[in-house]
Amino acid sequence: MFLRASLKPGASGQPGWRGWRLLVWVAAASLVLIDGRRVKQPRCPAGCTCTKDNALCEDVRSVPHAFPSDVLSLSFVKSGFSEITGGSFVHTPHLQLLLFTANTFDIIDEDAFAGLPHLEYLFIENNRIASISPNAFRGLKALIHLSLAYNNLDTLPRDVFKGMDALNKVDLRGNNLICDCKLKWLVEWMHQTNATLDQIHCSGPPNYQGRKINDLLPHSFDCITTEFASYQPLKFESISVEAFTFVNEQYVVFAQPFAGTCSFLEWDHVEMTFRTYDTIESTSTVVCKPMVIDHHLFVIVAQLFGGSHIYKRDSSANKFIKIQDIDILKIRKPNDIETFMINGESFFVIADSSKAGSTTVYKWNGNGFYTHQSLHPCSQRPVVYQWNRSQKKFDRRTDIPDMEDVFSVKHFWVKGDLFICLTRFIGDSRVMRWDGAMFREVQTFPSRGSMVFQPVSVSNWQYAILGSDYSLTQVYQWDTKRGQFIPSQELNIQAPRSFSVVSVDDRVFLLASSFKGKSQIFEHHEIDLSD
């Protein structure tokens, strides 16, 4: 705005200094007036009642975006909006108290209270809130009192109170909090924070129902679970797989009956995959069993045709050399090999499934392997043998009744107790425990086309894997409290025949042979359900 004034000129014919000062002052006053006309003081929104520094809104359908600038406390009662959306209160930055009660909304979105640096009291009570976004309270650094009492909350997102360092009071009464792994973080937070909480109780799960959350401890929660995740598919079929350590390196070997080879793989520390290491040519191979004795690597190769053989790794020539044949009259139809040591001496046993052959124990004598003992079970049921220390041979102890047609037997230990897994193709495979005189049944598993029921151990985890030619492979995990296996996961493996575990570079892999499809490698993962 321009104001024209008749001022007495100075000596130079220009207005005097007093006139310039008057002109500037009048112009400034005019601009303030104009600016004052442009910005009008917000009125109290419809549905709300406003006093000097308070506002109360009742039965409104949305959060109003304009309030008088001097409002310091704001309340919503019996409102009809369904959620508090992000940035709902950026137009009321001076709020110190915000209250919601008897409303119908059930969701609080991300950054719902952004732009409220002075908010000290937030009451969200007697509403229908079932879900709070993880960053709903982000930015409320001055908040000292938070109440979420009497809503429909069954959990809270992890670290929802993060950054609220001034908080000294939290009220969670009247909710249906489930004290599972998702809420473990809250128990941890309660033991670390200076804020006080009223007594609250668990609504579930059953083992915690009715207990005070304030009395729980973080270690009360068992939140670590595991899974085998597909890691590396292989390009060949196989009937058995073994993992072994030689010269501080980890290797695996697959028996490939159709290709007629023992295929060795080694771990590539750079590419982080298993790669081809070497092969042993064979015929109708069923087992390639590695055995390390005095820093020398031997491999027992069992074949259905052409006899079985023993190879030794020649380090200077960097290849496997056949050193011994296994008596074909004793071993006619091999189906499994196990290695073991007794009093520092090395043995292996080949299980023979033919009527004319004989399951045979071999012993290393320093130069080669010789027949130590032939076992003639003369039974269709599994037979238990025990080592006789004085005679240095196995004595027949007993057999396992009502277990005809068992395909294989594998053992494992749990806290000093000996268990076995017995595989049956049709019927029930079983887990049994040795009681000092007999193996007693612990658990049965329906088997439909099962050729392998194999226990494997990973760190403190004990598994039993039941393969099937007709359905998915079932992985079971040992439950210490129950003293039984419980279902863990399913794996898609076509006609599995064998499993083995290898640990390398602080990682653990499960190797799975497949008789009719591609063999596979899975990685073992530990998952924290509280994250």
Short mmCIF file of C-alpha atoms in Angstrom, two decimals:
data_model
loop_
_atom_site.label_atom_id
_atom_site.label_comp_id
_atom_site.label_asym_id
_atom_site.label_seq_id
_atom_site.Cartn_x
_atom_site.Cartn_y
_atom_site.Cartn_z
CA MET A 1 0.00 0.00 0.00
CA PHE A 2 1.33 3.47 -0.93
CA LEU A 3 0.67 6.44 1.33
CA ARG A 4 1.20 9.88 -0.15
CA ALA A 5 2.17 12.68 2.33
CA SER A 6 3.02 16.37 1.91
CA LEU A 7 6.28 16.82 3.69
CA LYS A 8 8.45 19.86 3.95
CA PRO A 9 11.52 19.40 1.74
CA GLY A 10 14.96 19.59 3.17
CA ALA A 11 17.86 21.60 1.92
CA SER A 12 18.35 19.33 -1.06
CA GLY A 13 14.72 19.51 -2.08
CA GLN A 14 14.08 15.95 -0.78
CA PRO A 15 11.90 15.08 2.20
CA GLY A 16 13.56 15.55 5.57
CA TRP A 17 14.70 12.58 7.67
CA ARG A 18 11.60 12.81 9.82
CA GLY A 19 9.45 12.47 6.71
CA TRP A 20 11.29 9.29 5.62
CA ARG A 21 10.86 7.78 9.02
CA LEU A 22 7.12 8.49 8.93
CA LEU A 23 6.78 7.02 5.45
CA VAL A 24 8.52 3.77 6.45
CA TRP A 25 6.53 3.42 9.67
CA VAL A 26 3.19 3.88 7.97
CA ALA A 27 4.07 1.39 5.22
CA ALA A 28 5.11 -1.26 7.76
CA ALA A 29 1.90 -0.79 9.68
CA SER A 30 -0.07 -1.30 6.52
CA LEU A 31 1.69 -4.61 5.70
CA VAL A 32 0.93 -5.99 9.13
CA LEU A 33 -2.67 -5.05 8.65
CA ILE A 34 -2.78 -6.80 5.29
CA ASP A 35 -1.10 -9.89 6.70
CA GLY A 36 -3.55 -9.90 9.55
CA ARG A 37 -6.45 -9.92 7.11
CA ARG A 38 -4.98 -12.89 5.18
CA VAL A 39 -4.55 -15.31 8.14
CA LYS A 40 -7.75 -15.76 10.10
CA GLN A 41 -7.83 -17.39 13.49
CA PRO A 42 -9.24 -21.01 13.05
CA ARG A 43 -12.66 -21.57 14.48
CA CYS A 44 -13.68 -24.54 16.59
CA PRO A 45 -14.54 -27.40 14.16
CA ALA A 46 -18.09 -28.67 13.81
CA GLY A 47 -18.86 -31.35 16.39
CA CYS A 48 -16.29 -29.95 18.81
CA THR A 49 -16.51 -27.66 21.81
CA CYS A 50 -13.60 -25.34 22.45
CA THR A 51 -12.68 -23.31 25.53
CA LYS A 52 -9.58 -21.21 26.09
CA ASP A 53 -7.07 -24.09 25.78
CA ASN A 54 -9.23 -27.22 25.55
CA ALA A 55 -11.22 -28.89 22.78
CA LEU A 56 -13.70 -31.78 23.05
CA CYS A 57 -14.98 -33.52 19.90
CA GLU A 58 -17.91 -35.91 20.05
CA ASP A 59 -19.39 -38.12 17.34
CA VAL A 60 -17.17 -36.72 14.58
CA ARG A 61 -16.53 -38.81 11.45
CA SER A 62 -12.90 -37.78 10.93
CA VAL A 63 -10.11 -35.98 12.74
CA PRO A 64 -10.50 -32.21 12.06
CA HIS A 65 -7.42 -30.51 10.63
CA ALA A 66 -7.90 -27.06 12.20
CA PHE A 67 -8.21 -26.00 15.82
CA PRO A 68 -7.60 -22.67 17.60
CA SER A 69 -3.89 -22.19 18.03
CA ASP A 70 -4.11 -21.97 21.82
CA VAL A 71 -5.62 -25.47 22.22
CA LEU A 72 -3.32 -27.55 24.46
CA SER A 73 -5.56 -30.53 25.20
CA LEU A 74 -7.81 -32.36 22.75
CA SER A 75 -10.33 -35.14 23.41
CA PHE A 76 -12.35 -37.42 21.11
CA VAL A 77 -15.38 -39.23 22.52
CA LYS A 78 -17.75 -41.61 20.71
CA SER A 79 -16.28 -40.68 17.33
CA GLY A 80 -17.05 -42.62 14.18
CA PHE A 81 -13.72 -42.72 12.30
CA SER A 82 -12.20 -46.19 11.78
CA GLU A 83 -8.51 -45.40 12.15
CA ILE A 84 -6.01 -42.74 13.15
CA THR A 85 -4.06 -42.10 9.99
CA GLY A 86 -0.52 -40.80 9.70
CA GLY A 87 -0.05 -37.08 10.30
CA SER A 88 -3.55 -36.57 11.70
CA PHE A 89 -2.34 -33.91 14.18
CA VAL A 90 0.35 -32.00 12.34
CA HIS A 91 -1.91 -28.90 12.45
CA THR A 92 -2.00 -28.90 16.27
CA PRO A 93 1.71 -28.87 17.17
CA HIS A 94 1.22 -27.35 20.63
CA LEU A 95 -0.86 -30.20 22.08
CA GLN A 96 0.25 -31.44 25.46
CA LEU A 97 -2.62 -33.88 26.12
CA LEU A 98 -4.56 -36.07 23.68
CA LEU A 99 -7.39 -38.36 24.72
CA PHE A 100 -9.51 -40.95 22.87
CA THR A 101 -12.27 -42.82 24.68
CA ALA A 102 -15.34 -44.83 23.64
CA ASN A 103 -14.53 -44.51 19.94
CA THR A 104 -15.00 -47.10 17.21
CA PHE A 105 -11.59 -46.99 15.46
CA ASP A 106 -9.50 -50.17 15.57
CA ILE A 107 -6.24 -49.24 13.80
CA ILE A 108 -3.45 -46.77 14.57
CA ASP A 109 -1.32 -46.14 11.47
CA GLU A 110 2.35 -45.27 11.03
CA ASP A 111 3.30 -41.79 12.31
CA ALA A 112 -0.24 -41.23 13.56
CA PHE A 113 1.03 -38.68 16.08
CA ALA A 114 3.79 -37.06 14.03
CA GLY A 115 4.26 -33.33 14.58
CA LEU A 116 3.46 -33.33 18.31
CA PRO A 117 6.82 -32.52 19.94
CA HIS A 118 5.22 -31.22 23.14
CA LEU A 119 2.72 -34.05 23.77
CA GLU A 120 3.13 -35.40 27.30
CA TYR A 121 -0.09 -37.37 27.90
CA LEU A 122 -1.72 -39.78 25.44
CA PHE A 123 -4.80 -41.70 26.55
CA ILE A 124 -6.28 -44.21 24.08
CA GLU A 125 -8.76 -46.05 26.27
CA ASN A 126 -11.98 -48.02 25.90
CA ASN A 127 -11.78 -48.13 22.12
CA ARG A 128 -11.68 -51.12 19.76
CA ILE A 129 -8.00 -51.05 18.85
CA ALA A 130 -6.78 -54.40 17.58
CA SER A 131 -3.72 -53.26 15.63
CA ILE A 132 -0.98 -50.67 16.17
CA SER A 133 1.62 -49.98 13.49
CA PRO A 134 5.26 -50.39 14.61
CA ASN A 135 6.03 -46.68 14.23
CA ALA A 136 2.69 -45.33 15.39
CA PHE A 137 4.29 -43.38 18.28
CA ARG A 138 7.40 -42.25 16.44
CA GLY A 139 8.53 -38.76 17.40
CA LEU A 140 6.79 -38.58 20.79
CA LYS A 141 10.00 -37.81 22.65
CA ALA A 142 8.28 -35.71 25.34
CA LEU A 143 5.57 -38.27 26.17
CA ILE A 144 5.58 -39.26 29.84
CA HIS A 145 2.24 -41.11 30.16
CA LEU A 146 0.74 -43.57 27.65
CA SER A 147 -2.46 -45.50 28.22
CA LEU A 148 -3.75 -48.18 25.86
CA ALA A 149 -6.08 -49.64 28.46
CA TYR A 150 -9.25 -51.58 27.67
CA ASN A 151 -8.86 -52.17 23.96
CA ASN A 152 -8.76 -55.35 21.85
CA LEU A 153 -4.98 -55.73 21.66
CA ASP A 154 -3.61 -59.26 21.72
CA THR A 155 -0.03 -58.21 20.94
CA LEU A 156 2.15 -55.16 20.40
CA PRO A 157 4.66 -54.65 17.59
CA ARG A 158 8.29 -55.02 18.59
CA ASP A 159 9.95 -51.83 19.88
CA VAL A 160 6.75 -49.79 19.53
CA PHE A 161 8.00 -47.66 22.47
CA LYS A 162 11.43 -47.07 20.92
CA GLY A 163 12.66 -43.47 21.21
CA MET A 164 10.16 -42.56 23.96
CA ASP A 165 12.88 -41.93 26.52
CA ALA A 166 10.77 -39.66 28.75
CA LEU A 167 8.10 -42.31 29.27
CA ASN A 168 7.49 -43.12 32.94
CA LYS A 169 3.99 -44.65 32.91
CA VAL A 170 2.37 -47.24 30.59
CA ASP A 171 -1.10 -48.69 31.12
CA LEU A 172 -2.00 -51.87 29.19
CA ARG A 173 -4.78 -53.18 31.44
CA GLY A 174 -7.95 -54.63 29.96
CA ASN A 175 -6.46 -56.09 26.78
CA ASN A 176 -6.22 -59.73 25.67
CA LEU A 177 -2.46 -60.00 25.42
CA ILE A 178 -1.12 -63.35 24.19
CA CYS A 179 2.19 -64.08 25.91
CA ASP A 180 3.91 -65.78 22.99
CA CYS A 181 7.18 -65.06 21.22
CA LYS A 182 5.75 -61.94 19.57
CA LEU A 183 5.45 -60.40 23.02
CA LYS A 184 8.83 -61.51 24.37
CA TRP A 185 10.28 -58.11 23.52
CA LEU A 186 7.76 -56.46 25.89
CA VAL A 187 8.94 -58.63 28.79
CA GLU A 188 12.53 -57.70 27.97
CA TRP A 189 11.58 -54.02 27.77
CA MET A 190 9.75 -54.17 31.11
CA HIS A 191 12.95 -55.39 32.78
CA GLN A 192 15.02 -52.59 31.21
CA THR A 193 12.79 -49.50 31.31
CA ASN A 194 12.34 -47.01 34.12
CA ALA A 195 8.66 -46.68 33.27
CA THR A 196 6.12 -48.28 35.59
CA LEU A 197 3.36 -50.58 34.36
CA ASP A 198 0.19 -51.64 36.10
CA GLN A 199 -0.26 -55.37 36.66
CA ILE A 200 -1.40 -57.07 33.45
CA HIS A 201 -2.21 -60.73 32.79
CA CYS A 202 -1.75 -63.14 29.91
CA SER A 203 -4.85 -64.24 28.02
CA GLY A 204 -2.92 -67.10 26.41
CA PRO A 205 -1.39 -69.42 25.35
CA PRO A 206 -2.74 -72.06 27.76
CA ASN A 207 0.57 -72.54 29.60
CA TYR A 208 0.69 -68.81 30.43
CA GLN A 209 -3.02 -68.01 30.72
CA GLY A 210 -3.78 -65.93 33.81
CA ARG A 211 -0.14 -65.34 34.72
CA LYS A 212 1.12 -61.83 35.39
CA ILE A 213 3.18 -60.53 32.49
CA ASN A 214 5.12 -58.43 34.99
CA ASP A 215 6.42 -61.64 36.62
CA LEU A 216 7.61 -63.31 33.40
CA LEU A 217 11.28 -63.51 32.49
CA PRO A 218 12.72 -63.32 28.96
CA HIS A 219 14.24 -66.81 29.22
CA SER A 220 10.76 -68.19 29.95
CA PHE A 221 10.05 -68.00 26.21
CA ASP A 222 11.25 -70.71 23.84
CA CYS A 223 11.34 -68.71 20.62
CA ILE A 224 14.05 -70.35 18.54
CA THR A 225 12.82 -72.62 15.77
CA THR A 226 14.55 -74.09 12.75
CA GLU A 227 14.02 -74.99 9.13
CA PHE A 228 15.85 -76.63 6.25
CA ALA A 229 15.79 -74.25 3.27
CA SER A 230 16.63 -75.32 -0.28
CA TYR A 231 20.19 -74.20 -1.08
CA GLN A 232 21.73 -76.04 -4.01
CA PRO A 233 20.10 -78.52 -6.42
CA LEU A 234 22.38 -81.13 -7.93
CA LYS A 235 22.21 -82.61 -11.42
CA PHE A 236 22.26 -86.31 -10.63
CA GLU A 237 20.33 -89.14 -8.98
CA SER A 238 21.89 -90.98 -6.07
CA ILE A 239 21.11 -93.74 -3.61
CA SER A 240 23.30 -92.76 -0.64
CA VAL A 241 25.27 -89.79 0.64
CA GLU A 242 28.00 -89.42 3.26
CA ALA A 243 29.82 -86.39 4.68
CA PHE A 244 33.36 -86.57 6.06
CA THR A 245 36.38 -84.50 7.10
CA PHE A 246 39.82 -85.10 5.61
CA VAL A 247 42.90 -82.89 6.18
CA ASN A 248 40.71 -80.25 7.84
CA GLU A 249 38.44 -79.92 4.82
CA GLN A 250 34.82 -80.97 4.46
CA TYR A 251 33.71 -83.34 1.69
CA VAL A 252 30.62 -85.26 0.66
CA VAL A 253 30.27 -88.33 -1.51
CA PHE A 254 27.17 -89.55 -3.37
CA ALA A 255 26.71 -93.10 -4.64
CA GLN A 256 25.23 -92.98 -8.15
CA PRO A 257 24.02 -96.43 -9.24
CA PHE A 258 22.92 -95.40 -12.74
CA ALA A 259 26.09 -93.49 -13.56
CA GLY A 260 28.22 -96.13 -11.80
CA THR A 261 30.30 -93.66 -9.75
CA CYS A 262 31.11 -92.40 -6.31
CA SER A 263 30.93 -88.63 -6.82
CA PHE A 264 32.92 -86.50 -4.38
CA LEU A 265 32.11 -82.84 -3.79
CA GLU A 266 34.09 -80.22 -1.88
CA TRP A 267 33.06 -76.86 -0.44
CA ASP A 268 34.11 -73.79 -2.42
CA HIS A 269 34.89 -71.15 0.22
CA VAL A 270 34.71 -68.35 -2.35
CA GLU A 271 31.62 -69.25 -4.38
CA MET A 272 29.91 -70.74 -1.32
CA THR A 273 28.74 -73.84 -3.18
CA PHE A 274 29.66 -77.51 -3.38
CA ARG A 275 31.74 -78.34 -6.45
CA THR A 276 33.10 -81.54 -8.03
CA TYR A 277 36.23 -82.88 -6.35
CA ASP A 278 36.82 -86.41 -7.71
CA THR A 279 35.08 -89.65 -8.71
CA ILE A 280 35.53 -93.40 -8.32
CA GLU A 281 34.25 -95.44 -11.24
CA SER A 282 32.15 -98.41 -10.18
CA THR A 283 29.19 -100.59 -11.19
CA SER A 284 25.67 -100.46 -9.74
CA THR A 285 27.01 -98.58 -6.72
CA VAL A 286 24.83 -98.60 -3.58
CA VAL A 287 27.15 -97.19 -0.89
CA CYS A 288 30.38 -95.16 -0.92
CA LYS A 289 31.53 -95.13 2.70
CA PRO A 290 34.51 -92.91 3.66
CA MET A 291 36.73 -93.91 6.56
CA VAL A 292 39.74 -91.95 7.85
CA ILE A 293 42.42 -93.96 9.69
CA ASP A 294 45.70 -92.39 10.82
CA HIS A 295 45.29 -89.46 8.40
CA HIS A 296 44.63 -91.80 5.47
CA LEU A 297 41.33 -91.77 3.58
CA PHE A 298 39.72 -95.08 2.64
CA VAL A 299 36.46 -95.53 0.75
CA ILE A 300 34.47 -98.78 0.90
CA VAL A 301 32.50 -99.07 -2.33
CA ALA A 302 29.60 -101.53 -2.14
CA GLN A 303 28.20 -102.77 -5.47
CA LEU A 304 25.32 -105.04 -6.43
CA PHE A 305 27.31 -106.53 -9.29
CA GLY A 306 31.01 -107.15 -9.76
CA GLY A 307 31.85 -107.35 -6.07
CA SER A 308 32.68 -104.62 -3.60
CA HIS A 309 36.04 -102.90 -3.20
CA ILE A 310 38.14 -100.67 -0.95
CA TYR A 311 39.97 -97.62 -2.28
CA LYS A 312 42.64 -95.42 -0.72
CA ARG A 313 43.39 -91.79 -1.48
CA ASP A 314 46.91 -91.44 -2.88
CA SER A 315 47.93 -87.90 -1.95
CA SER A 316 51.03 -87.85 -4.13
CA ALA A 317 49.11 -89.00 -7.22
CA ASN A 318 46.03 -87.03 -6.14
CA LYS A 319 43.64 -89.88 -6.95
CA PHE A 320 41.90 -92.92 -5.50
CA ILE A 321 43.61 -96.31 -5.91
CA LYS A 322 41.91 -99.66 -5.36
CA ILE A 323 43.76 -101.57 -2.65
CA GLN A 324 41.47 -104.47 -1.81
CA ASP A 325 38.52 -106.56 -2.98
CA ILE A 326 35.80 -107.73 -0.61
CA ASP A 327 34.92 -111.41 -0.67
CA ILE A 328 32.05 -111.70 -3.14
CA LEU A 329 30.90 -114.98 -1.57
CA LYS A 330 30.19 -113.24 1.73
CA ILE A 331 28.86 -109.96 0.41
CA ARG A 332 26.37 -110.67 -2.36
CA LYS A 333 23.70 -107.99 -1.92
CA PRO A 334 25.03 -105.16 0.24
CA ASN A 335 22.58 -102.46 1.33
CA ASP A 336 24.37 -100.54 4.10
CA ILE A 337 27.80 -99.92 5.66
CA GLU A 338 28.65 -98.56 9.09
CA THR A 339 32.08 -97.64 10.48
CA PHE A 340 33.03 -97.60 14.16
CA MET A 341 35.93 -97.80 16.61
CA ILE A 342 36.36 -100.02 19.67
CA ASN A 343 39.31 -99.50 22.02
CA GLY A 344 41.17 -97.50 19.37
CA GLU A 345 40.72 -100.14 16.66
CA SER A 346 38.88 -99.40 13.41
CA PHE A 347 36.07 -101.57 12.07
CA PHE A 348 33.36 -101.48 9.46
CA VAL A 349 30.36 -103.74 8.92
CA ILE A 350 28.56 -104.45 5.65
CA ALA A 351 24.91 -105.45 5.94
CA ASP A 352 24.00 -108.10 3.37
CA SER A 353 20.34 -108.66 2.52
CA SER A 354 20.72 -111.85 0.44
CA LYS A 355 19.97 -115.33 1.75
CA ALA A 356 23.32 -116.70 0.58
CA GLY A 357 25.45 -113.82 1.83
CA SER A 358 26.39 -112.81 5.34
CA THR A 359 26.53 -109.52 7.20
CA THR A 360 30.25 -109.20 7.94
CA VAL A 361 32.47 -107.20 10.28
CA TYR A 362 35.91 -106.14 8.96
CA LYS A 363 38.86 -104.88 10.99
CA TRP A 364 41.87 -102.76 9.98
CA ASN A 365 45.16 -104.51 10.78
CA GLY A 366 47.55 -101.76 9.71
CA ASN A 367 47.94 -102.95 6.15
CA GLY A 368 44.42 -103.80 5.08
CA PHE A 369 40.99 -104.93 6.19
CA TYR A 370 40.36 -108.54 7.08
CA THR A 371 37.24 -110.46 8.04
CA HIS A 372 36.76 -110.22 11.78
CA GLN A 373 33.34 -111.84 12.25
CA SER A 374 30.35 -113.01 10.24
CA LEU A 375 26.90 -112.37 11.68
CA HIS A 376 24.15 -114.83 10.82
CA PRO A 377 20.93 -113.49 12.32
CA CYS A 378 18.66 -116.21 10.87
CA SER A 379 15.74 -113.94 11.60
CA GLN A 380 13.34 -111.75 9.67
CA ARG A 381 13.42 -109.31 12.57
CA PRO A 382 16.21 -106.90 13.61
CA VAL A 383 18.80 -108.57 15.83
CA VAL A 384 20.76 -106.86 18.61
CA TYR A 385 24.43 -107.79 19.10
CA GLN A 386 26.65 -106.70 22.00
CA TRP A 387 30.45 -106.46 22.03
CA ASN A 388 32.15 -109.05 24.19
CA ARG A 389 35.24 -107.34 25.58
CA SER A 390 37.07 -110.51 26.58
CA GLN A 391 36.49 -112.38 23.34
CA LYS A 392 36.61 -109.20 21.21
CA LYS A 393 33.60 -110.11 19.14
CA PHE A 394 29.86 -109.53 19.02
CA ASP A 395 27.47 -111.82 20.89
CA ARG A 396 23.85 -112.12 19.93
CA ARG A 397 21.75 -110.44 22.61
CA THR A 398 18.14 -110.41 21.45
CA ASP A 399 15.89 -109.54 18.57
CA ILE A 400 13.12 -106.96 18.28
CA PRO A 401 9.68 -108.61 18.23
CA ASP A 402 6.83 -107.66 15.90
CA MET A 403 9.12 -105.80 13.52
CA GLU A 404 9.32 -107.95 10.44
CA ASP A 405 10.20 -106.41 7.08
CA VAL A 406 12.42 -103.68 8.51
CA PHE A 407 14.44 -102.08 5.74
CA SER A 408 17.08 -100.31 7.84
CA VAL A 409 18.03 -99.39 11.40
CA LYS A 410 19.79 -96.17 12.46
CA HIS A 411 20.70 -95.06 15.98
CA PHE A 412 21.02 -91.76 17.84
CA TRP A 413 21.65 -90.53 21.37
CA VAL A 414 19.69 -88.06 23.52
CA LYS A 415 21.23 -87.13 26.87
CA GLY A 416 22.87 -90.51 27.33
CA ASP A 417 19.89 -92.55 26.17
CA LEU A 418 20.22 -94.78 23.10
CA PHE A 419 17.45 -94.75 20.51
CA ILE A 420 16.95 -96.39 17.13
CA CYS A 421 14.87 -95.49 14.06
CA LEU A 422 13.47 -98.50 12.20
CA THR A 423 12.31 -98.01 8.62
CA ARG A 424 9.44 -99.97 7.07
CA PHE A 425 8.25 -99.56 3.51
CA ILE A 426 4.60 -100.27 4.35
CA GLY A 427 3.23 -100.18 7.87
CA ASP A 428 4.65 -98.16 10.76
CA SER A 429 8.22 -97.02 11.12
CA ARG A 430 9.22 -96.72 14.75
CA VAL A 431 11.46 -95.04 17.27
CA MET A 432 12.60 -97.28 20.13
CA ARG A 433 14.66 -96.71 23.27
CA TRP A 434 17.13 -99.08 24.92
CA ASP A 435 16.14 -99.76 28.54
CA GLY A 436 19.20 -101.85 29.42
CA ALA A 437 17.74 -105.17 28.31
CA MET A 438 15.51 -104.48 25.33
CA PHE A 439 14.51 -101.79 22.86
CA ARG A 440 11.08 -100.47 23.84
CA GLU A 441 8.73 -98.61 21.56
CA VAL A 442 8.60 -94.83 22.02
CA GLN A 443 6.70 -93.67 18.95
CA THR A 444 5.26 -94.91 15.65
CA PHE A 445 5.09 -93.12 12.30
CA PRO A 446 2.85 -94.19 9.41
CA SER A 447 5.05 -95.23 6.49
CA ARG A 448 3.87 -95.26 2.89
CA GLY A 449 6.70 -96.16 0.60
CA SER A 450 9.45 -95.27 3.08
CA MET A 451 12.99 -96.39 2.33
CA VAL A 452 14.74 -94.14 4.84
CA PHE A 453 13.99 -93.02 8.40
CA GLN A 454 17.19 -91.32 9.43
CA PRO A 455 18.16 -89.43 12.57
CA VAL A 456 20.45 -86.41 12.09
CA SER A 457 21.88 -84.01 14.65
CA VAL A 458 22.58 -80.31 14.16
CA SER A 459 24.17 -78.62 17.18
CA ASN A 460 21.62 -79.14 19.99
CA TRP A 461 18.83 -80.07 17.61
CA GLN A 462 17.89 -83.71 17.02
CA TYR A 463 15.84 -84.62 13.95
CA ALA A 464 14.42 -87.74 12.37
CA ILE A 465 13.66 -87.57 8.65
CA LEU A 466 11.11 -89.98 7.18
CA GLY A 467 11.33 -90.21 3.40
CA SER A 468 8.62 -91.51 1.10
CA ASP A 469 8.33 -92.58 -2.52
CA TYR A 470 4.66 -91.57 -2.55
CA SER A 471 4.46 -88.30 -0.61
CA LEU A 472 6.50 -85.46 0.85
CA THR A 473 9.41 -86.15 3.15
CA GLN A 474 8.53 -85.49 6.80
CA VAL A 475 11.04 -83.80 9.12
CA TYR A 476 10.48 -84.40 12.83
CA GLN A 477 12.18 -82.54 15.68
CA TRP A 478 12.88 -84.02 19.09
CA ASP A 479 10.86 -82.44 21.90
CA THR A 480 12.82 -82.84 25.12
CA LYS A 481 9.84 -82.18 27.38
CA ARG A 482 7.66 -84.79 25.69
CA GLY A 483 10.47 -87.24 25.02
CA GLN A 484 9.17 -87.67 21.47
CA PHE A 485 9.49 -86.31 17.95
CA ILE A 486 7.05 -83.64 16.79
CA PRO A 487 6.39 -82.55 13.18
CA SER A 488 8.71 -79.79 12.02
CA GLN A 489 8.40 -79.36 8.24
CA GLU A 490 7.96 -81.10 4.89
CA LEU A 491 10.55 -81.37 2.11
CA ASN A 492 9.89 -82.09 -1.54
CA ILE A 493 12.41 -84.80 -2.43
CA GLN A 494 11.65 -87.42 -5.04
CA ALA A 495 12.32 -90.97 -3.77
CA PRO A 496 14.82 -90.07 -1.01
CA ARG A 497 17.21 -92.78 0.10
CA SER A 498 19.73 -91.18 2.45
CA PHE A 499 20.53 -88.02 4.41
CA SER A 500 23.71 -86.60 5.87
CA VAL A 501 24.78 -83.38 7.59
CA VAL A 502 27.93 -81.34 6.98
CA SER A 503 29.14 -78.23 8.84
CA VAL A 504 31.41 -75.75 7.07
CA ASP A 505 32.21 -72.04 7.49
CA ASP A 506 29.81 -71.79 10.46
CA ARG A 507 26.98 -73.09 8.29
CA VAL A 508 25.17 -76.42 8.37
CA PHE A 509 23.84 -78.26 5.32
CA LEU A 510 21.56 -81.26 4.92
CA LEU A 511 22.45 -83.50 1.98
CA ALA A 512 19.61 -85.51 0.46
CA SER A 513 20.07 -88.31 -2.05
CA SER A 514 17.25 -88.92 -4.56
CA PHE A 515 16.89 -92.21 -6.37
CA LYS A 516 14.44 -91.02 -9.04
CA GLY A 517 15.06 -87.27 -9.14
CA LYS A 518 17.77 -84.71 -8.53
CA SER A 519 19.73 -84.90 -5.29
CA GLN A 520 19.51 -81.77 -3.20
CA ILE A 521 21.32 -79.70 -0.59
CA PHE A 522 19.42 -77.77 2.09
CA GLU A 523 20.76 -75.24 4.56
CA HIS A 524 19.81 -75.37 8.23
CA HIS A 525 18.51 -72.05 9.61
CA GLU A 526 17.75 -71.03 13.17
CA ILE A 527 14.86 -68.56 13.34
CA ASP A 528 14.05 -66.30 16.28
CA LEU A 529 10.26 -65.99 16.38
CA SER A 530 10.51 -63.01 18.70
CA ASP A 531 12.13 -60.83 16.01
#
